[in-house]
Coordinates of C-alpha atoms in Angstrom, one line a residue:
Chain A
M1 CA 43.6 67.0 133.5
T2 CA 45.1 65.9 130.2
T3 CA 43.0 66.4 127.1
T4 CA 42.3 64.4 124.0
T5 CA 41.2 67.3 121.8
A6 CA 43.2 69.4 119.4
Q7 CA 46.9 70.1 120.0
S8 CA 46.4 73.8 120.6
S9 CA 43.7 73.5 123.2
S10 CA 45.7 70.9 125.1
A11 CA 48.6 73.2 125.4
E12 CA 46.2 76.0 126.4
R13 CA 44.8 73.8 129.2
R14 CA 48.2 72.7 130.4
S15 CA 49.3 76.2 130.8
A16 CA 46.0 77.0 132.5
A17 CA 46.6 74.2 134.9
R18 CA 50.0 75.5 135.7
R19 CA 48.7 79.0 136.3
P20 CA 47.4 79.3 139.8
A21 CA 44.3 81.3 139.1
R22 CA 42.3 82.5 136.2
T23 CA 40.4 85.7 136.8
P24 CA 42.0 88.7 138.5
Q25 CA 39.7 88.0 141.5
Q26 CA 41.0 84.4 141.8
R27 CA 44.5 85.5 141.3
R28 CA 44.2 88.1 144.1
N29 CA 42.6 85.5 146.4
F30 CA 45.4 83.0 145.6
F31 CA 48.0 85.7 146.4
W32 CA 46.3 86.6 149.7
G33 CA 45.7 83.0 150.6
L34 CA 49.4 82.3 150.2
V35 CA 50.4 85.4 152.2
F36 CA 48.1 84.4 155.1
T37 CA 49.1 80.8 155.2
S38 CA 52.8 81.4 154.6
P39 CA 53.8 81.2 158.4
A40 CA 52.2 77.8 158.6
I41 CA 53.9 76.7 155.3
I42 CA 57.3 77.9 156.5
G43 CA 56.6 76.3 159.9
L44 CA 55.6 73.0 158.4
L45 CA 58.8 72.8 156.4
W46 CA 61.0 74.1 159.2
F47 CA 59.6 72.5 162.3
T48 CA 57.9 69.4 160.9
L49 CA 59.0 68.2 157.5
Y50 CA 62.7 68.9 158.1
P51 CA 63.0 67.3 161.5
V52 CA 60.8 64.3 160.5
L53 CA 63.1 63.6 157.5
V54 CA 66.2 64.1 159.6
S55 CA 64.9 61.9 162.4
L56 CA 64.2 59.1 159.8
Y57 CA 67.7 59.5 158.5
Y58 CA 69.2 59.5 162.0
S59 CA 67.4 56.3 162.8
F60 CA 69.5 54.5 160.2
T61 CA 72.8 55.9 161.5
S62 CA 75.0 55.7 164.5
A63 CA 74.7 59.5 165.1
T64 CA 75.5 60.7 168.7
M65 CA 75.4 64.2 170.0
M66 CA 79.2 64.5 169.4
K67 CA 79.9 62.2 166.5
P68 CA 78.5 62.8 163.0
A69 CA 76.3 60.1 161.5
Q70 CA 77.5 56.9 160.1
W71 CA 75.1 54.8 158.0
L72 CA 74.0 51.7 159.8
G73 CA 71.1 50.5 157.7
L74 CA 68.7 48.6 159.9
G75 CA 71.3 48.3 162.6
N76 CA 69.5 50.3 165.2
Y77 CA 66.2 48.5 164.6
E78 CA 68.0 45.2 165.0
S79 CA 69.5 46.3 168.3
L80 CA 66.1 47.3 169.5
V81 CA 64.8 43.8 169.0
S82 CA 67.4 42.4 171.4
D83 CA 67.3 45.3 173.8
S84 CA 65.5 44.0 176.9
S85 CA 65.1 47.5 178.4
W86 CA 63.3 48.6 175.3
W87 CA 60.9 45.7 175.5
D88 CA 60.4 46.4 179.2
S89 CA 59.7 50.1 178.4
L90 CA 57.1 49.0 175.8
G91 CA 55.5 46.6 178.3
N92 CA 55.4 49.3 181.0
T93 CA 53.8 51.7 178.5
L94 CA 51.2 49.2 177.4
Y95 CA 50.4 48.5 181.1
Y96 CA 50.0 52.2 181.7
I97 CA 47.8 52.7 178.6
V98 CA 45.6 49.6 179.1
V99 CA 44.7 50.6 182.6
S100 CA 44.8 54.3 182.6
V101 CA 42.9 55.1 179.4
P102 CA 39.7 53.1 180.2
L103 CA 39.9 54.1 183.9
G104 CA 40.3 57.8 183.0
I105 CA 37.4 57.6 180.6
A106 CA 35.2 55.8 183.1
V107 CA 36.0 58.4 185.9
A108 CA 35.5 61.3 183.5
L109 CA 32.2 59.8 182.3
F110 CA 30.9 59.2 185.8
L111 CA 31.7 62.7 186.8
A112 CA 30.1 64.2 183.7
I113 CA 26.9 62.2 184.3
L114 CA 26.7 63.3 187.9
L115 CA 27.2 66.9 186.8
N116 CA 24.7 66.6 184.0
L117 CA 21.9 65.9 186.6
N118 CA 21.9 69.7 186.9
V119 CA 22.6 69.6 190.6
R120 CA 22.9 72.8 192.6
G121 CA 26.5 74.1 192.7
Q122 CA 27.4 72.5 189.4
S123 CA 29.9 75.1 188.5
I124 CA 31.8 74.7 191.8
Y125 CA 32.0 71.0 191.4
R126 CA 33.1 71.5 187.8
V127 CA 36.0 73.7 188.9
I128 CA 37.0 71.3 191.6
F129 CA 37.2 68.3 189.2
Y130 CA 38.9 70.4 186.5
L131 CA 41.5 72.0 188.7
P132 CA 43.9 69.0 188.9
A133 CA 44.0 68.9 185.1
I134 CA 45.3 72.5 184.8
V135 CA 47.8 72.9 187.6
P136 CA 51.4 72.4 186.5
L137 CA 52.1 68.7 186.1
V138 CA 55.5 69.1 187.8
A139 CA 54.1 70.8 190.8
S140 CA 51.2 68.3 191.3
A141 CA 53.6 65.4 190.7
V142 CA 55.8 66.7 193.5
V143 CA 52.7 67.0 195.8
W144 CA 51.7 63.4 195.0
L145 CA 55.2 62.3 196.1
Y146 CA 54.1 63.4 199.6
V147 CA 50.6 62.0 199.2
F148 CA 52.1 58.6 198.3
N149 CA 54.6 58.6 201.0
P150 CA 54.2 55.2 202.7
Q151 CA 54.6 56.6 206.2
Y152 CA 53.5 60.3 206.2
G153 CA 51.3 60.2 203.2
V154 CA 47.5 60.7 203.0
F155 CA 47.0 57.5 201.0
N156 CA 48.2 55.0 203.5
T157 CA 46.8 56.9 206.4
V158 CA 43.3 56.6 204.9
L159 CA 43.9 52.9 204.0
G160 CA 45.0 52.5 207.6
W161 CA 41.5 53.6 208.8
F162 CA 40.1 50.6 207.1
G163 CA 42.8 48.3 208.6
I164 CA 44.8 48.1 205.4
T165 CA 48.5 48.4 205.5
G166 CA 49.2 50.3 202.3
P167 CA 52.1 49.5 200.0
G168 CA 55.3 51.5 199.4
W169 CA 53.7 53.0 196.3
L170 CA 56.5 54.8 194.3
A171 CA 59.2 52.8 196.2
S172 CA 57.6 49.5 195.4
P173 CA 58.1 47.7 192.0
E174 CA 54.5 46.4 191.9
W175 CA 52.8 49.6 193.1
A176 CA 54.8 52.3 191.4
M177 CA 52.9 52.0 188.1
P178 CA 49.5 51.9 189.8
A179 CA 50.5 55.0 191.7
L180 CA 51.3 56.8 188.4
I181 CA 47.9 55.7 187.1
I182 CA 46.1 57.0 190.1
F183 CA 47.9 60.3 189.7
S184 CA 46.9 60.5 186.0
T185 CA 43.3 59.6 186.8
W186 CA 43.2 62.5 189.2
G187 CA 43.7 64.7 186.1
A188 CA 40.6 63.4 184.2
G189 CA 38.9 66.8 184.4
N190 CA 39.8 67.8 180.9
L191 CA 38.0 64.8 179.5
M192 CA 35.1 65.3 181.9
I193 CA 34.4 68.8 180.4
I194 CA 34.3 67.3 176.8
L195 CA 32.0 64.5 177.8
L196 CA 29.8 66.9 179.8
A197 CA 29.5 69.0 176.6
G198 CA 28.5 65.9 174.7
L199 CA 25.9 65.0 177.3
Q200 CA 24.4 68.4 177.2
D201 CA 23.9 68.0 173.4
V202 CA 21.6 65.0 173.9
P203 CA 18.1 66.1 173.0
Q204 CA 16.0 66.3 176.2
D205 CA 12.8 65.2 174.4
L206 CA 14.4 61.9 173.4
H207 CA 15.1 61.3 177.1
D208 CA 11.6 62.3 178.1
Q209 CA 10.1 60.1 175.5
A210 CA 12.2 57.1 176.6
K211 CA 11.0 57.9 180.2
V212 CA 7.4 57.8 179.1
D213 CA 8.0 54.5 177.5
G214 CA 9.2 53.2 180.9
A215 CA 13.0 53.1 180.3
G216 CA 15.0 53.2 183.5
V217 CA 18.1 55.3 184.1
F218 CA 20.5 52.7 182.7
R219 CA 18.5 51.8 179.6
R220 CA 18.1 55.5 178.9
F221 CA 21.8 56.0 179.2
R222 CA 22.6 53.0 177.0
H223 CA 20.1 53.8 174.3
V224 CA 19.8 57.5 174.3
S225 CA 22.9 59.2 175.7
L226 CA 25.5 56.7 174.7
P227 CA 24.9 57.0 170.9
F228 CA 25.2 60.8 171.1
L229 CA 28.3 60.5 173.3
S230 CA 30.1 57.9 171.0
P231 CA 32.0 60.5 169.0
H232 CA 33.3 62.0 172.2
L233 CA 34.3 58.6 173.5
L234 CA 36.1 57.7 170.3
F235 CA 37.9 61.1 170.6
A236 CA 38.8 60.3 174.2
L237 CA 40.1 56.8 173.3
V238 CA 42.3 58.0 170.4
T239 CA 43.7 61.0 172.2
G240 CA 44.2 58.9 175.3
L241 CA 46.1 56.3 173.3
I242 CA 48.4 58.9 171.7
A243 CA 49.0 60.8 175.0
G244 CA 49.6 57.5 176.7
F245 CA 52.5 56.7 174.4
Q246 CA 54.0 60.2 175.2
F247 CA 53.6 59.8 178.9
F248 CA 56.7 61.5 180.4
T249 CA 56.5 64.4 182.8
P250 CA 54.9 62.6 185.9
V251 CA 57.2 59.6 185.6
F252 CA 60.2 61.9 185.1
V253 CA 59.4 63.9 188.2
L254 CA 58.2 61.1 190.4
T255 CA 61.0 58.7 189.7
N256 CA 63.7 61.3 189.4
G257 CA 64.2 60.5 185.8
T258 CA 65.2 56.9 186.5
G259 CA 62.1 54.9 185.6
G260 CA 62.6 53.0 188.9
P261 CA 62.0 51.2 191.1
A262 CA 63.6 48.2 189.3
G263 CA 62.8 49.8 185.9
K264 CA 59.1 49.2 186.5
T265 CA 58.1 52.7 185.5
L266 CA 60.5 53.1 182.6
V267 CA 58.0 54.0 180.0
S268 CA 58.8 54.5 176.3
G269 CA 58.9 58.3 176.5
L270 CA 61.4 58.2 179.3
Y271 CA 63.5 55.5 177.6
L272 CA 63.6 57.7 174.5
Y273 CA 64.6 60.7 176.5
Q274 CA 67.4 58.8 178.3
N275 CA 68.8 57.5 175.1
A276 CA 68.8 60.9 173.4
F277 CA 69.8 63.3 176.2
Q278 CA 71.6 61.1 178.8
F279 CA 73.3 58.5 176.7
F280 CA 73.4 60.9 173.7
K281 CA 72.6 58.1 171.3
V282 CA 70.7 60.2 168.8
G283 CA 70.5 57.5 166.1
Y284 CA 69.2 54.9 168.5
A285 CA 66.7 57.3 170.1
S286 CA 65.4 58.2 166.6
A287 CA 64.8 54.5 165.9
I288 CA 62.9 54.2 169.1
A289 CA 60.8 57.2 168.1
W290 CA 60.0 55.7 164.7
V291 CA 59.0 52.4 166.1
L292 CA 56.8 54.1 168.6
F293 CA 55.3 56.2 165.9
I294 CA 54.5 53.2 163.9
I295 CA 52.9 51.4 166.9
V296 CA 50.8 54.5 167.7
G297 CA 49.7 54.7 164.1
L298 CA 48.7 51.0 163.9
G299 CA 47.0 51.3 167.3
T300 CA 45.0 54.3 166.2
A301 CA 44.0 52.6 163.0
L302 CA 42.9 49.5 164.9
V303 CA 40.8 51.6 167.3
F304 CA 39.1 53.3 164.3
R305 CA 38.5 49.9 162.7
L306 CA 37.1 48.3 165.8
V307 CA 35.2 51.2 167.4
G308 CA 34.9 53.7 164.6
R309 CA 31.9 52.0 162.9
R310 CA 29.9 51.9 166.1
V311 CA 30.1 55.7 166.4
Y312 CA 26.9 57.6 165.7
Y313 CA 27.3 61.0 164.2
G314 CA 23.6 62.0 164.2
G315 CA 24.0 64.5 166.9
A316 CA 26.9 66.5 165.7
Chain B
M1 CA 9.3 72.1 183.4
A2 CA 5.8 70.9 182.8
V3 CA 4.8 69.7 186.2
A4 CA 1.1 69.3 185.3
Q5 CA 1.9 67.0 182.4
R6 CA 4.2 64.9 184.6
T7 CA 1.6 64.1 187.3
A8 CA -0.9 63.2 184.6
L9 CA 1.2 60.3 183.4
P10 CA 1.0 57.0 185.2
A11 CA 4.5 56.1 184.5
Q12 CA 5.6 59.2 186.3
R13 CA 4.0 58.4 189.6
G14 CA 6.5 58.8 192.4
A15 CA 8.7 60.8 190.1
G16 CA 9.1 63.5 192.7
W17 CA 10.5 61.1 195.2
N18 CA 12.8 59.5 192.6
K19 CA 14.0 62.9 191.7
L20 CA 14.7 63.8 195.2
A21 CA 16.5 60.5 195.9
E22 CA 18.5 61.1 192.7
K23 CA 19.6 64.5 193.8
V24 CA 20.6 63.3 197.3
V25 CA 22.6 60.4 195.9
A26 CA 24.2 62.7 193.3
H27 CA 25.2 65.2 195.9
A28 CA 26.6 62.6 198.2
F29 CA 28.8 61.3 195.3
L30 CA 29.8 64.8 194.2
I31 CA 30.8 65.9 197.7
A32 CA 32.7 62.7 198.4
I33 CA 34.6 62.9 195.1
S34 CA 35.3 66.6 195.6
V35 CA 36.9 65.8 198.9
I36 CA 39.1 63.2 197.2
F37 CA 40.0 65.6 194.4
M38 CA 40.9 68.4 196.8
V39 CA 42.9 66.3 199.3
P40 CA 46.2 66.6 197.5
F41 CA 45.8 70.4 197.4
F42 CA 44.9 70.5 201.0
W43 CA 47.9 68.2 201.8
M44 CA 50.2 70.5 199.8
V45 CA 49.2 73.7 201.5
S46 CA 49.0 72.2 205.0
G47 CA 52.4 70.5 204.4
S48 CA 53.9 73.7 203.3
L49 CA 52.9 75.3 206.6
K50 CA 54.0 72.5 208.9
T51 CA 57.0 72.4 211.1
G52 CA 59.5 69.6 210.7
V53 CA 58.0 67.8 213.7
D54 CA 54.5 67.8 212.3
L55 CA 55.7 66.7 208.9
N56 CA 57.3 63.6 210.2
A57 CA 54.7 62.9 212.9
F58 CA 53.1 59.5 213.1
P59 CA 50.1 59.2 213.0
V60 CA 49.7 61.9 210.4
V61 CA 49.0 65.4 211.4
W62 CA 46.2 66.8 209.2
F63 CA 46.2 70.4 210.4
P64 CA 49.5 71.9 211.4
K65 CA 49.7 72.4 215.1
T66 CA 51.9 75.4 214.7
L67 CA 51.8 77.4 211.5
T68 CA 55.2 78.3 210.2
L69 CA 56.6 80.0 207.1
E70 CA 60.0 78.4 207.5
N71 CA 59.5 76.1 204.5
Y72 CA 58.8 79.0 202.3
I73 CA 61.9 80.8 203.5
A74 CA 64.0 77.7 203.2
G75 CA 62.5 77.0 199.8
L76 CA 63.2 80.5 198.5
Q77 CA 66.8 80.4 199.6
V78 CA 67.6 77.5 197.2
F79 CA 64.8 78.2 194.7
P80 CA 65.1 81.7 193.2
F81 CA 61.4 82.0 192.7
A82 CA 61.2 85.6 191.4
R83 CA 63.9 84.8 188.8
Y84 CA 62.2 81.7 187.6
L85 CA 58.8 83.3 187.6
F86 CA 60.2 86.1 185.5
N87 CA 61.8 83.6 183.1
T88 CA 58.6 81.6 182.8
L89 CA 56.5 84.7 182.2
V90 CA 58.8 85.9 179.5
I91 CA 58.4 82.6 177.7
C92 CA 54.6 82.5 178.3
A93 CA 54.1 86.1 177.1
F94 CA 56.0 85.7 173.8
S95 CA 54.5 82.2 173.1
M96 CA 51.0 83.6 173.7
L97 CA 51.6 86.5 171.4
G98 CA 53.2 84.4 168.7
A99 CA 50.5 81.6 168.9
A100 CA 47.6 84.0 168.9
L101 CA 48.9 86.2 166.1
S102 CA 50.3 83.6 163.7
S103 CA 47.5 81.1 164.2
S104 CA 44.8 83.7 163.6
F105 CA 46.7 84.9 160.6
V106 CA 46.9 81.5 159.1
A107 CA 43.3 80.6 160.1
Y108 CA 42.2 83.7 158.2
G109 CA 43.8 82.4 155.0
L110 CA 42.1 79.1 155.6
S111 CA 38.6 80.4 156.2
R112 CA 38.0 83.9 154.9
I113 CA 39.7 83.7 151.5
E114 CA 38.4 81.4 148.8
W115 CA 41.4 79.9 147.0
R116 CA 42.1 76.4 145.8
W117 CA 44.7 75.3 148.2
R118 CA 42.8 76.2 151.3
T119 CA 41.3 72.8 152.0
P120 CA 44.3 70.6 151.1
L121 CA 46.5 72.9 153.2
F122 CA 44.2 72.7 156.1
V123 CA 44.1 68.9 155.9
V124 CA 48.0 68.8 155.8
I125 CA 48.2 71.2 158.8
L126 CA 45.7 69.2 160.8
S127 CA 47.4 65.9 160.0
T128 CA 50.7 67.2 161.4
M129 CA 49.1 67.2 164.8
M130 CA 49.3 63.4 164.5
I131 CA 53.1 63.5 164.5
P132 CA 54.2 63.1 168.1
F133 CA 56.7 65.4 169.5
Y134 CA 59.2 62.7 170.3
V135 CA 59.7 62.1 166.5
T136 CA 60.9 65.6 165.9
M137 CA 62.4 66.3 169.3
V138 CA 65.9 65.1 168.6
P139 CA 66.5 66.7 165.2
L140 CA 64.9 69.9 166.5
F141 CA 67.4 69.9 169.4
T142 CA 70.4 69.3 167.1
M143 CA 69.2 71.9 164.7
F144 CA 68.7 74.5 167.4
R145 CA 72.0 73.6 168.9
S146 CA 73.8 74.0 165.6
I147 CA 72.4 77.6 165.1
G148 CA 73.3 78.4 168.7
W149 CA 69.8 78.7 170.1
T150 CA 70.2 76.3 173.0
D151 CA 70.3 78.0 176.4
T152 CA 68.2 80.7 175.0
Y153 CA 64.4 80.9 175.0
L154 CA 64.2 81.0 171.2
P155 CA 63.4 77.3 170.8
L156 CA 60.6 77.7 173.3
I157 CA 59.2 80.8 171.6
V158 CA 60.0 81.0 167.9
P159 CA 58.0 77.9 166.7
H160 CA 54.9 79.5 168.1
F161 CA 55.2 82.3 165.6
F162 CA 54.6 79.9 162.7
G163 CA 51.0 78.8 163.5
V164 CA 50.0 76.1 166.0
P165 CA 47.8 73.5 164.2
F166 CA 45.5 73.1 167.1
Y167 CA 44.8 76.8 167.5
I168 CA 44.5 77.2 163.7
F169 CA 41.8 74.6 163.8
L170 CA 40.0 76.4 166.7
L171 CA 40.2 79.8 165.2
R172 CA 39.2 78.6 161.7
Q173 CA 36.0 77.2 163.2
F174 CA 35.4 80.5 164.8
F175 CA 36.1 82.6 161.6
L176 CA 33.8 80.4 159.5
S177 CA 31.0 81.4 161.8
I178 CA 31.4 85.1 161.0
P179 CA 29.1 86.2 158.2
K180 CA 30.7 86.7 154.8
E181 CA 29.0 90.0 154.4
M182 CA 31.2 91.6 157.0
S183 CA 34.2 91.1 154.7
E184 CA 32.4 91.8 151.5
S185 CA 31.3 95.3 152.5
A186 CA 34.8 96.2 153.6
R187 CA 36.2 94.9 150.3
M188 CA 33.7 97.2 148.5
D189 CA 35.1 100.1 150.4
G190 CA 38.5 99.1 149.1
A191 CA 40.0 97.5 152.2
N192 CA 42.6 94.8 151.5
E193 CA 42.7 91.5 153.3
L194 CA 45.3 92.6 155.9
V195 CA 43.0 95.5 156.9
I196 CA 40.0 93.2 157.1
Y197 CA 41.9 90.7 159.2
W198 CA 43.3 93.3 161.6
R199 CA 40.3 95.7 161.8
I200 CA 37.3 93.5 161.5
I201 CA 38.0 89.8 162.1
L202 CA 40.5 90.0 165.0
P203 CA 38.3 92.3 167.1
L204 CA 35.3 90.0 166.5
A205 CA 37.4 87.0 167.4
K206 CA 38.5 88.2 170.9
P207 CA 36.8 85.3 172.8
A208 CA 38.5 82.7 170.6
L209 CA 41.8 84.6 170.8
A210 CA 41.5 84.7 174.6
A211 CA 41.0 80.9 174.6
V212 CA 44.1 80.4 172.5
A213 CA 46.2 82.7 174.7
L214 CA 45.0 80.9 177.8
F215 CA 45.8 77.5 176.4
Q216 CA 49.2 78.7 175.4
F217 CA 49.8 80.3 178.8
L218 CA 49.0 77.0 180.5
T219 CA 51.1 75.0 178.0
S220 CA 54.1 77.1 178.4
W221 CA 53.7 77.5 182.2
N222 CA 53.4 73.7 182.6
D223 CA 56.0 72.6 180.0
L224 CA 58.8 70.5 181.4
L225 CA 60.3 68.7 178.4
G226 CA 61.1 71.8 176.3
P227 CA 63.0 73.7 179.1
L228 CA 64.6 70.4 180.2
I229 CA 66.1 69.8 176.8
Y230 CA 67.1 73.4 175.9
L231 CA 68.0 75.1 179.1
S232 CA 71.1 74.1 181.0
D233 CA 72.1 77.4 182.7
A234 CA 70.4 77.4 186.1
D235 CA 69.7 81.2 185.8
S236 CA 67.5 80.7 182.8
Y237 CA 65.4 77.9 184.3
T238 CA 61.6 78.0 184.3
L239 CA 59.5 77.3 187.4
S240 CA 58.7 73.8 186.3
L241 CA 62.3 73.0 185.6
G242 CA 63.5 74.6 188.8
L243 CA 61.0 72.6 190.8
T244 CA 62.2 69.4 189.1
F245 CA 65.8 69.9 190.2
F246 CA 64.7 71.2 193.6
R247 CA 62.8 67.9 193.9
S248 CA 65.8 65.8 193.2
E249 CA 67.9 67.6 195.7
Y250 CA 65.3 67.7 198.5
S251 CA 63.6 64.5 197.7
S252 CA 62.6 63.7 201.2
Q253 CA 62.2 67.2 202.7
F254 CA 58.5 67.6 202.1
G255 CA 58.1 71.0 203.8
P256 CA 60.2 73.0 201.3
L257 CA 58.9 70.9 198.5
M258 CA 55.3 71.6 199.3
A259 CA 56.1 75.3 199.7
A260 CA 57.7 75.4 196.3
S261 CA 54.8 73.5 194.8
T262 CA 52.3 75.8 196.3
V263 CA 54.1 78.8 194.9
V264 CA 54.0 77.2 191.4
V265 CA 50.4 76.1 191.6
I266 CA 48.7 79.1 193.1
P267 CA 49.2 81.5 190.1
V268 CA 47.5 79.0 187.8
I269 CA 44.6 78.6 190.1
V270 CA 44.2 82.4 190.3
V271 CA 44.3 82.7 186.5
F272 CA 41.9 79.9 186.2
F273 CA 39.3 81.5 188.5
F274 CA 39.4 84.7 186.5
A275 CA 39.2 83.1 183.1
Q276 CA 37.1 80.0 183.9
R277 CA 34.5 80.6 181.3
T278 CA 37.0 81.1 178.5
F279 CA 38.8 77.9 179.5
I280 CA 35.7 75.8 179.6
Q281 CA 34.4 77.2 176.3
G282 CA 37.7 76.6 174.7
I283 CA 37.8 73.0 175.8
T284 CA 34.3 72.5 174.6
L285 CA 35.2 74.1 171.2
T286 CA 38.0 71.6 170.8
G287 CA 35.7 68.7 171.3
V288 CA 34.2 66.9 168.4
K289 CA 31.8 69.5 167.5
G290 CA 32.0 71.2 164.2

């Protein structure tokens, strides 16, 4: 905005740049724009910027719920490196994400494709598949406690029909995490709706044309539907990744807040909660939060790098 | 569809049969998956109506032999359902009001008024959605505690009066689709922006506002972490929080647990059935369209 012309005009421009608007109309718009967005601006400062800065500061201190902060420098971050529970929680989180995100997308996509065949009773099926996603997580988690019960539960009863002796699920170190993943997949309805909307945007004439050219169902899906669906799938991948790192409520309810058995379901979100609100280690919890945040950021960037360029935006 | 055209094409021979087979297979899958999806709900309701004997029977009893309400009665004795329902509804109602009002207000400033900050500000607001709750959770807690808001509903309500980024995004999309002329003619008549927002845009935006209100209802109704952090007085618990503690005390008594779950789940299902269209449209709006 700086100018190379005469002194006076440079001063004039500078003051013009400082002034928010020029004409009365613009000035009025600027005023009203500020008025209308002021709640968000105050909210941003109060509920986002301030806590983000404080959390960053805490992460370098020994703050607890009772004691004021003492500067530690990188102390908390150094402790994290040698904290085996933290590494375990990270491993459990990655296990959860790596299995549940693709599985959830696959199930949601399969359901969306089935519903897109325009079968009779579509709206009833849609409601049935969507329902698990909207009922309170706490209540459905409690229900699944009973579903997963090794003796009296539905799961092992049905497995028994096929001659399989089911595992102890939530009581078993190996099967507790798969149980949580199954429970999460049951809630894939949200994603199904989004993918269904994407499928319904695929131009029908492109499909018809491919059909005339002799393309089968799979080829048509691969070459016609999939490109149109790719932005939705990227959206699903990124939101799934972010949500996966925040996975909390089901594990809190199903394991009674312990992350058991044998710490096999201690995910990052739970470990963070425990440190902050059970051990009251505010500084340490903040360091956990920041490392997680950085991991999520890098993970998201990686997804965009690897997958982003394959996304086709022609349909939107 | 054009049937005549279809029979004329050689590649389409047998399409009728294929179509039928496709439908049969699709229905078979859909019905099977529906059963799988519904089993936990069935298990919940049937479990809530079973006697202790049926609950612990082996092999499993699918349909209760004798229906009983004892689980509900037992559950209600330790779980003050009416109290928690009221608490939850208070939080839901104020959060819905705050979210719908403030988000639409902000969205108006970001879509119906031409000023130079509107795009940068919108980008900043959207990008804050990327900041996960766990980063701000601890400082927000210490802040609310220091101003004495813990053990009140204020931390669960007040932030919703300052615009929720996700809803701002949704409403902005909607407002942009309303023709400019609607505001222009009102401006000619001397109406100021507040009047235009309140009298013209809000009434037009009812479907989008309904979606926002419903989303917020669900979010507040389902929220566990917020109440878990902020509420410690058992009288102020929400349904979700109450159920969590109920679960840890009665971890193996499935009857009362299922009764309590049923009571928490049913209202949501009822709301959903009445507002299905709004829900689904809202979800679709949030997709990648735009």
